[in-house]
Amino acid sequence: MKRFHPWPTVAMTAVAAALLASCGDNSDLPCCDPPPPAQLLHVASPEWQDQIVYFVMTDRFNDGDPSNNDQGAGEFDPADGAKYSGGDLRGVEAKIDYIKGLGATAVWVTPPVANQWWDPLNNYGGYHGYWASNFMEVDKHMGTLADYKSLSSSLHKSGMYLIQDVVLNHTGNFFSYRGGYDAADPTKFLVMNTASKPGAAPTQSPFDLNDPRNADHVKAGIYHWTPSISDFQDATQEKNYQLSDLDDLNTENPAVRDALRKSYAYWIKEVGVDGFRIDTAFYVPPDTFKDFLYSTDTTNPGIVAAAKATGRENFLSFGEGFASDRAYEDTKAKKIDSYMTDPATGETILPGMINFPLYTSAGDVFARGRPTAELGYRIRDVMTTHKRPHLMPSFLDNHDVDRFLAGGSEAGLKQNLLMMMTLPGIPVIYYGTEQAFKEQRAAMFKAGYKSGGKDNFDTTAPLYQYIAQVSALRKANKVFSRGTPTVLKENGAAAGVFAYKMSWNGTTAFVVFNTADGETLLDNLETGLAAHAVLKPLFAASGTATQAVADKNGRLSMKLPARSAYVWLATADTASVVDPTATISMTALNDVKEAGDFIVSGVSTELTNFKLVIDGDVAHAQTVTPAGDGSWSATVDTATMIDPTIRHSIVAWSETSAVLSNSGSFFVDRPFVKLAEVVDPAGDDVGPTGVYKYPTNDSWGSNRQLDLRKVTVSGAGGAMRIDVQTNKVTTVWNPANGFDHVAFTIFIEVPGKAGGVTAMPLQNAVLPGGMKWHYRLRAHGWSNAIFTSAGASASNEGTNASPAAGLKVDTATNTVSFILPDASLGKLSSLSGVKVYVTTWDYDGGYRGLSPTTQEWAFWGGNGATDPLVMDDTTVISLP
């Protein structure tokens, strides 16, 4: 039997070779053991636009070596979301087959470098990897350098690639400024984090020169001695101040730039990393990235040269620019592109940037039921604003934002995944999505944080199987990874139809969605194909994909089931079809503007009746009966058409005869009417006991963002607008929704509606005055969700629903407005008798904690396990 004998990693000596040759059949000799397989660290770069990335937060993914979990600094506790759970690099390697089975071709790991393990100033740990203490060491919780090399080699041998998360902007939090700041004297208001674990300063030179009280450290200029950013619109603060208390590196300093190039080239050379995801790109000057990637320094050249030295001619670096545009805006998209391409010279900076604007628009459409035209705009903008959209990673959730399923349905998630796999951009799957995770950073392994007490690597899970299918669709049809999209159909008013085609190298594919929770009509889709052209089925999100056939005009029309999605491939084939003899025409409506209800008319033949479909909504279509001569007219009810900027669509349709009229479009300018208003006392944001206090961190300041001042409820038919005025709207953390440091939870009771719940989910409270809620809104700076009471309880938020409320923020009046279309409330004909109740708290991956004693990042003055998580509230507002 063979015995273990470690084989030398250097070239075999002549003596060793001779001994091996003399072994013959004597295989029991240690020298006769075969060498272990050689590691495969360096491979050629792939075509990145064809790759599919799986993103793991290493500490929360899988524990391959329990012996490295607890380093004895009080930093390890799987029951505490702020501490290490035990995942490591060996754990990732052990699950390569699981990851590959999803269809992923690359693995992106959070920074594996030595980190600040525990920050006592903020009571949080660096388990995530973004708080470096040494950029050139593997963190002990993650394993060893040998473990990292083994992971790299195993991935490469599986035909996969390794992407490492890297940080250029900051280290951990080893010094802070509290209570003030004096730019002329960086020692004033300074707090050195002396109790930081495992040490009070970085261990790597020159980053260890971090004490402004030391003249030599100040002279070295490795850091900006600055406090946390308080105004994200201030360019100086953005580039030079601390992001969330993390020590800001002076990346204009040549010594810093040199050290960063050296540090990160190390991982390419020693481990075989194939690409970088660059954290917090907006907080580093673009010129730093030019140096980082393209420096011609002979000792520590730029990353591109370092990668080429290992055979990687196409090393991928993509940045994180955490910013998203609101609907029909692209200011943030242009900022993102300025980090990819120098706007002054046209030079390439970063090959790619994460596509945050697309993430937001897709989430609004697929999770929150916003009009699909918002996504159509975003796709067109992506293709015109960015020179390299195919190298922009796309995603639907990650470690910094809510999980999709925290506010969206599984059907919506499937649609978002399909969109991501059929558009330009490198798709990124966040670990746990395939297991229907709702918790942002839960562990996949049994012993880890919020794992549910089980391992979560089920390859038979429905979403695992679905992701494998859509991944296979993308890989089998390069039209999706390399093609150009053209939006063909969108709904400007509501959830519903959304269609685009992808074209590449003579191939055309059509992707069609119904994002609504009810049936919608796809009418008169211009395919550009011949009469009766056959579309070959490639995929259906549910059920069986079936062939589609264009009509005599090359158009495609059909009724789409709720939350359906289809993919077809254009062919040169045509079908033998008998065209219908019935006809419908409608007087042309081309973006006409109406002030209220109006009449539409036309002519039909061979029809006793048909439907007049507004905004694709089949369920609420009006039945029209033509006169004897075929002429017809109908009144369009505009009572719930509440936004004058929205383009509505209209078409006459006979399902039984399979005929449609021409499509029309119109706008309606119809105002809301005030129904109720409640003025709330100033200064009563102290909780139900009167003693709650805000977190002590400076970012809250004295703004009292949770202090309600006035709530106004207005209506337009069954649509509702809730204007919530607070003491102060702030944007300290650059929130996507335009307000931060407060979460609004709004409960709505519908008279006569069955069911309803009195419990206020996750808030340790029940509704006042015997009120029951049927709909519940939860919105903060980065999420906006609506739930029905089905399945709701004190510990369950209920059932995700759509469409969510539209949001508008007026900082001049400190007002956040929630606009609910009638579809959000079940198509009510009137709001009479509806009850509304508004509360404030804050939200950070869950309702923010409440502690009995003073806390920097939690509310205090109560017991968070039992006391209500309500800072201020209104009375119950009853609508007349």
CSV table of N, CA and C in Angstrom, one decimal, residues 598-674:
chain,number,residue,atom,x,y,z
A,598,PHE,N,-62.8,60.3,-21.8
A,598,PHE,CA,-63.0,60.7,-23.2
A,598,PHE,C,-63.5,59.5,-24.0
A,599,ILE,N,-63.9,59.8,-25.3
A,599,ILE,CA,-64.5,58.8,-26.1
A,599,ILE,C,-63.6,58.4,-27.2
A,600,VAL,N,-63.5,57.1,-27.4
A,600,VAL,CA,-62.7,56.5,-28.5
A,600,VAL,C,-63.7,55.7,-29.4
A,601,SER,N,-63.4,55.7,-30.7
A,601,SER,CA,-64.4,55.1,-31.6
A,601,SER,C,-63.7,54.4,-32.8
A,602,GLY,N,-64.5,53.7,-33.6
A,602,GLY,CA,-63.9,53.0,-34.7
A,602,GLY,C,-64.9,52.2,-35.5
A,603,VAL,N,-64.5,51.2,-36.3
A,603,VAL,CA,-65.3,50.4,-37.1
A,603,VAL,C,-64.9,48.9,-37.0
A,604,SER,N,-65.8,48.0,-36.9
A,604,SER,CA,-65.4,46.6,-36.9
A,604,SER,C,-66.3,45.8,-37.9
A,605,THR,N,-65.8,44.7,-38.3
A,605,THR,CA,-66.6,43.8,-39.2
A,605,THR,C,-66.6,42.4,-38.6
A,606,GLU,N,-67.8,41.7,-38.8
A,606,GLU,CA,-67.9,40.3,-38.4
A,606,GLU,C,-67.7,40.0,-36.9
A,607,LEU,N,-68.0,41.0,-36.1
A,607,LEU,CA,-67.8,40.9,-34.6
A,607,LEU,C,-69.0,41.3,-33.9
A,608,THR,N,-69.5,40.5,-32.9
A,608,THR,CA,-70.6,40.9,-32.1
A,608,THR,C,-70.2,41.7,-30.9
A,609,ASN,N,-68.9,41.4,-30.5
A,609,ASN,CA,-68.4,42.2,-29.4
A,609,ASN,C,-66.9,42.0,-29.3
A,610,PHE,N,-66.2,42.8,-28.6
A,610,PHE,CA,-64.8,42.7,-28.4
A,610,PHE,C,-64.4,43.5,-27.2
A,611,LYS,N,-63.1,43.5,-26.8
A,611,LYS,CA,-62.6,44.1,-25.6
A,611,LYS,C,-61.8,45.4,-26.0
A,612,LEU,N,-62.0,46.4,-25.2
A,612,LEU,CA,-61.1,47.6,-25.3
A,612,LEU,C,-60.1,47.5,-24.1
A,613,VAL,N,-58.9,47.3,-24.5
A,613,VAL,CA,-57.8,47.0,-23.5
A,613,VAL,C,-57.0,48.2,-23.2
A,614,ILE,N,-56.9,48.7,-22.0
A,614,ILE,CA,-56.1,49.8,-21.6
A,614,ILE,C,-54.9,49.3,-20.9
A,615,ASP,N,-53.7,49.8,-21.3
A,615,ASP,CA,-52.5,49.5,-20.7
A,615,ASP,C,-52.3,47.9,-20.5
A,616,GLY,N,-52.8,47.2,-21.5
A,616,GLY,CA,-52.6,45.8,-21.5
A,616,GLY,C,-53.4,45.0,-20.5
A,617,ASP,N,-54.2,45.6,-19.6
A,617,ASP,CA,-54.9,45.0,-18.5
A,617,ASP,C,-56.1,44.2,-19.0
A,618,VAL,N,-55.9,42.9,-19.3
A,618,VAL,CA,-57.0,42.1,-19.8
A,618,VAL,C,-58.2,41.9,-18.8
A,619,ALA,N,-57.8,41.7,-17.6
A,619,ALA,CA,-58.9,41.5,-16.6
A,619,ALA,C,-59.9,42.6,-16.4
A,620,HIS,N,-59.5,43.8,-16.6
A,620,HIS,CA,-60.4,45.0,-16.5
A,620,HIS,C,-60.7,45.6,-17.8
A,621,ALA,N,-60.6,44.9,-18.9
A,621,ALA,CA,-60.9,45.4,-20.2
A,621,ALA,C,-62.4,45.6,-20.3
A,622,GLN,N,-62.8,46.6,-21.0
A,622,GLN,CA,-64.2,47.0,-21.2
A,622,GLN,C,-64.8,46.3,-22.5
A,623,THR,N,-65.9,45.6,-22.3
A,623,THR,CA,-66.6,45.0,-23.4
A,623,THR,C,-67.3,46.0,-24.3
A,624,VAL,N,-67.1,45.9,-25.6
A,624,VAL,CA,-67.7,46.9,-26.5
A,624,VAL,C,-68.6,46.1,-27.5
A,625,THR,N,-69.8,46.5,-27.7
A,625,THR,CA,-70.7,45.9,-28.7
A,625,THR,C,-70.9,46.9,-29.9
A,626,PRO,N,-70.5,46.5,-31.1
A,626,PRO,CA,-70.6,47.4,-32.2
A,626,PRO,C,-72.1,47.6,-32.6
A,627,ALA,N,-72.4,48.7,-33.3
A,627,ALA,CA,-73.7,48.9,-33.8
A,627,ALA,C,-73.9,48.0,-35.0
A,628,GLY,N,-75.1,48.0,-35.6
A,628,GLY,CA,-75.4,47.2,-36.7
A,628,GLY,C,-74.5,47.4,-37.9
A,629,ASP,N,-74.1,48.6,-38.1
A,629,ASP,CA,-73.2,48.9,-39.2
A,629,ASP,C,-71.7,48.7,-38.9
A,630,GLY,N,-71.5,48.1,-37.7
A,630,GLY,CA,-70.1,47.9,-37.3
A,630,GLY,C,-69.4,49.0,-36.6
A,631,SER,N,-70.0,50.2,-36.6
A,631,SER,CA,-69.4,51.3,-35.9
A,631,SER,C,-69.4,51.1,-34.4
A,632,TRP,N,-68.5,51.7,-33.7
A,632,TRP,CA,-68.5,51.5,-32.3
A,632,TRP,C,-67.9,52.7,-31.6
A,633,SER,N,-68.2,52.9,-30.3
A,633,SER,CA,-67.6,54.0,-29.5
A,633,SER,C,-67.7,53.6,-28.1
A,634,ALA,N,-66.7,54.1,-27.3
A,634,ALA,CA,-66.7,53.7,-25.9
A,634,ALA,C,-66.0,54.8,-25.1
A,635,THR,N,-66.4,55.0,-23.8
A,635,THR,CA,-65.9,56.0,-23.0
A,635,THR,C,-64.7,55.4,-22.2
A,636,VAL,N,-63.6,56.0,-22.2
A,636,VAL,CA,-62.4,55.6,-21.4
A,636,VAL,C,-62.5,56.2,-20.0
A,637,ASP,N,-62.5,55.4,-19.0
A,637,ASP,CA,-62.6,55.9,-17.6
A,637,ASP,C,-61.1,56.2,-17.2
A,638,THR,N,-60.9,57.5,-16.8
A,638,THR,CA,-59.5,57.9,-16.5
A,638,THR,C,-59.4,58.2,-15.0
A,639,ALA,N,-60.3,57.8,-14.2
A,639,ALA,CA,-60.4,58.2,-12.8
A,639,ALA,C,-59.1,57.9,-12.0
A,640,THR,N,-58.4,56.8,-12.4
A,640,THR,CA,-57.2,56.3,-11.6
A,640,THR,C,-55.9,56.7,-12.4
A,641,MET,N,-56.0,57.4,-13.4
A,641,MET,CA,-54.8,57.8,-14.2
A,641,MET,C,-54.3,59.0,-13.6
A,642,ILE,N,-53.3,58.9,-12.8
A,642,ILE,CA,-52.9,59.9,-11.8
A,642,ILE,C,-51.6,60.7,-12.1
A,643,ASP,N,-50.9,60.3,-13.1
A,643,ASP,CA,-49.7,60.9,-13.4
A,643,ASP,C,-49.7,61.5,-14.9
A,644,PRO,N,-49.6,62.8,-15.0
A,644,PRO,CA,-49.7,63.4,-16.4
A,644,PRO,C,-48.5,63.0,-17.3
A,645,THR,N,-47.5,62.5,-16.7
A,645,THR,CA,-46.3,62.2,-17.5
A,645,THR,C,-46.3,60.8,-18.1
A,646,ILE,N,-47.3,60.0,-17.7
A,646,ILE,CA,-47.4,58.6,-18.1
A,646,ILE,C,-48.1,58.4,-19.4
A,647,ARG,N,-47.5,57.7,-20.3
A,647,ARG,CA,-48.1,57.3,-21.6
A,647,ARG,C,-49.0,56.1,-21.5
A,648,HIS,N,-50.3,56.2,-21.7
A,648,HIS,CA,-51.2,55.0,-21.6
A,648,HIS,C,-51.4,54.5,-23.0
A,649,SER,N,-51.7,53.2,-23.1
A,649,SER,CA,-51.9,52.5,-24.4
A,649,SER,C,-53.3,52.0,-24.4
A,650,ILE,N,-53.8,51.9,-25.6
A,650,ILE,CA,-55.2,51.4,-25.8
A,650,ILE,C,-55.3,50.6,-27.1
A,651,VAL,N,-56.0,49.5,-27.1
A,651,VAL,CA,-56.2,48.7,-28.3
A,651,VAL,C,-57.5,47.9,-28.2
A,652,ALA,N,-58.2,47.8,-29.3
A,652,ALA,CA,-59.4,46.9,-29.4
A,652,ALA,C,-59.0,45.5,-29.8
A,653,TRP,N,-59.6,44.5,-29.1
A,653,TRP,CA,-59.1,43.1,-29.3
A,653,TRP,C,-60.2,42.1,-29.2
A,654,SER,N,-60.3,41.2,-30.1
A,654,SER,CA,-61.2,40.1,-30.1
A,654,SER,C,-60.3,38.8,-29.9
A,655,GLU,N,-60.4,38.2,-28.7
A,655,GLU,CA,-59.6,37.0,-28.5
A,655,GLU,C,-60.2,35.9,-29.3
A,656,THR,N,-61.5,35.7,-29.4
A,656,THR,CA,-62.0,34.6,-30.2
A,656,THR,C,-61.7,34.7,-31.7
A,657,SER,N,-61.7,35.9,-32.2
A,657,SER,CA,-61.4,36.0,-33.7
A,657,SER,C,-60.0,36.3,-34.0
A,658,ALA,N,-59.2,36.5,-32.9
A,658,ALA,CA,-57.7,36.7,-33.1
A,658,ALA,C,-57.5,37.9,-33.9
A,659,VAL,N,-58.2,39.0,-33.7
A,659,VAL,CA,-57.9,40.3,-34.4
A,659,VAL,C,-57.8,41.4,-33.5
A,660,LEU,N,-57.0,42.4,-33.9
A,660,LEU,CA,-56.7,43.6,-33.1
A,660,LEU,C,-56.8,44.8,-34.0
A,661,SER,N,-57.1,45.9,-33.3
A,661,SER,CA,-57.1,47.2,-34.0
A,661,SER,C,-55.6,47.7,-34.0
A,662,ASN,N,-55.5,48.9,-34.6
A,662,ASN,CA,-54.2,49.6,-34.4
A,662,ASN,C,-54.1,50.0,-33.0
A,663,SER,N,-52.9,50.1,-32.5
A,663,SER,CA,-52.6,50.6,-31.1
A,663,SER,C,-52.6,52.1,-31.0
A,664,GLY,N,-53.1,52.6,-29.9
A,664,GLY,CA,-53.1,54.0,-29.6
A,664,GLY,C,-52.4,54.4,-28.3
A,665,SER,N,-52.2,55.7,-28.1
A,665,SER,CA,-51.5,56.1,-26.9
A,665,SER,C,-52.1,57.5,-26.5
A,666,PHE,N,-52.1,57.7,-25.2
A,666,PHE,CA,-52.6,59.0,-24.7
A,666,PHE,C,-52.1,59.3,-23.3
A,667,PHE,N,-52.2,60.6,-22.9
A,667,PHE,CA,-51.8,61.1,-21.6
A,667,PHE,C,-53.0,61.6,-20.9
A,668,VAL,N,-53.1,61.6,-19.6
A,668,VAL,CA,-54.2,62.1,-18.8
A,668,VAL,C,-53.6,63.0,-17.7
A,669,ASP,N,-54.1,64.2,-17.5
A,669,ASP,CA,-53.7,65.1,-16.5
A,669,ASP,C,-54.9,65.3,-15.5
A,670,ARG,N,-54.9,64.5,-14.5
A,670,ARG,CA,-56.1,64.5,-13.5
A,670,ARG,C,-55.5,64.6,-12.1
A,671,PRO,N,-55.8,65.6,-11.3
A,671,PRO,CA,-55.2,65.8,-10.1
A,671,PRO,C,-55.7,64.9,-8.9
A,672,PHE,N,-54.9,64.7,-7.9
A,672,PHE,CA,-55.4,64.1,-6.7
A,672,PHE,C,-56.2,65.1,-5.9
A,673,VAL,N,-57.1,64.6,-5.1
A,673,VAL,CA,-58.0,65.4,-4.2
A,673,VAL,C,-57.6,65.0,-2.7
A,674,LYS,N,-57.3,66.1,-1.9
A,674,LYS,CA,-57.0,65.8,-0.5
A,674,LYS,C,-58.2,65.2,0.2
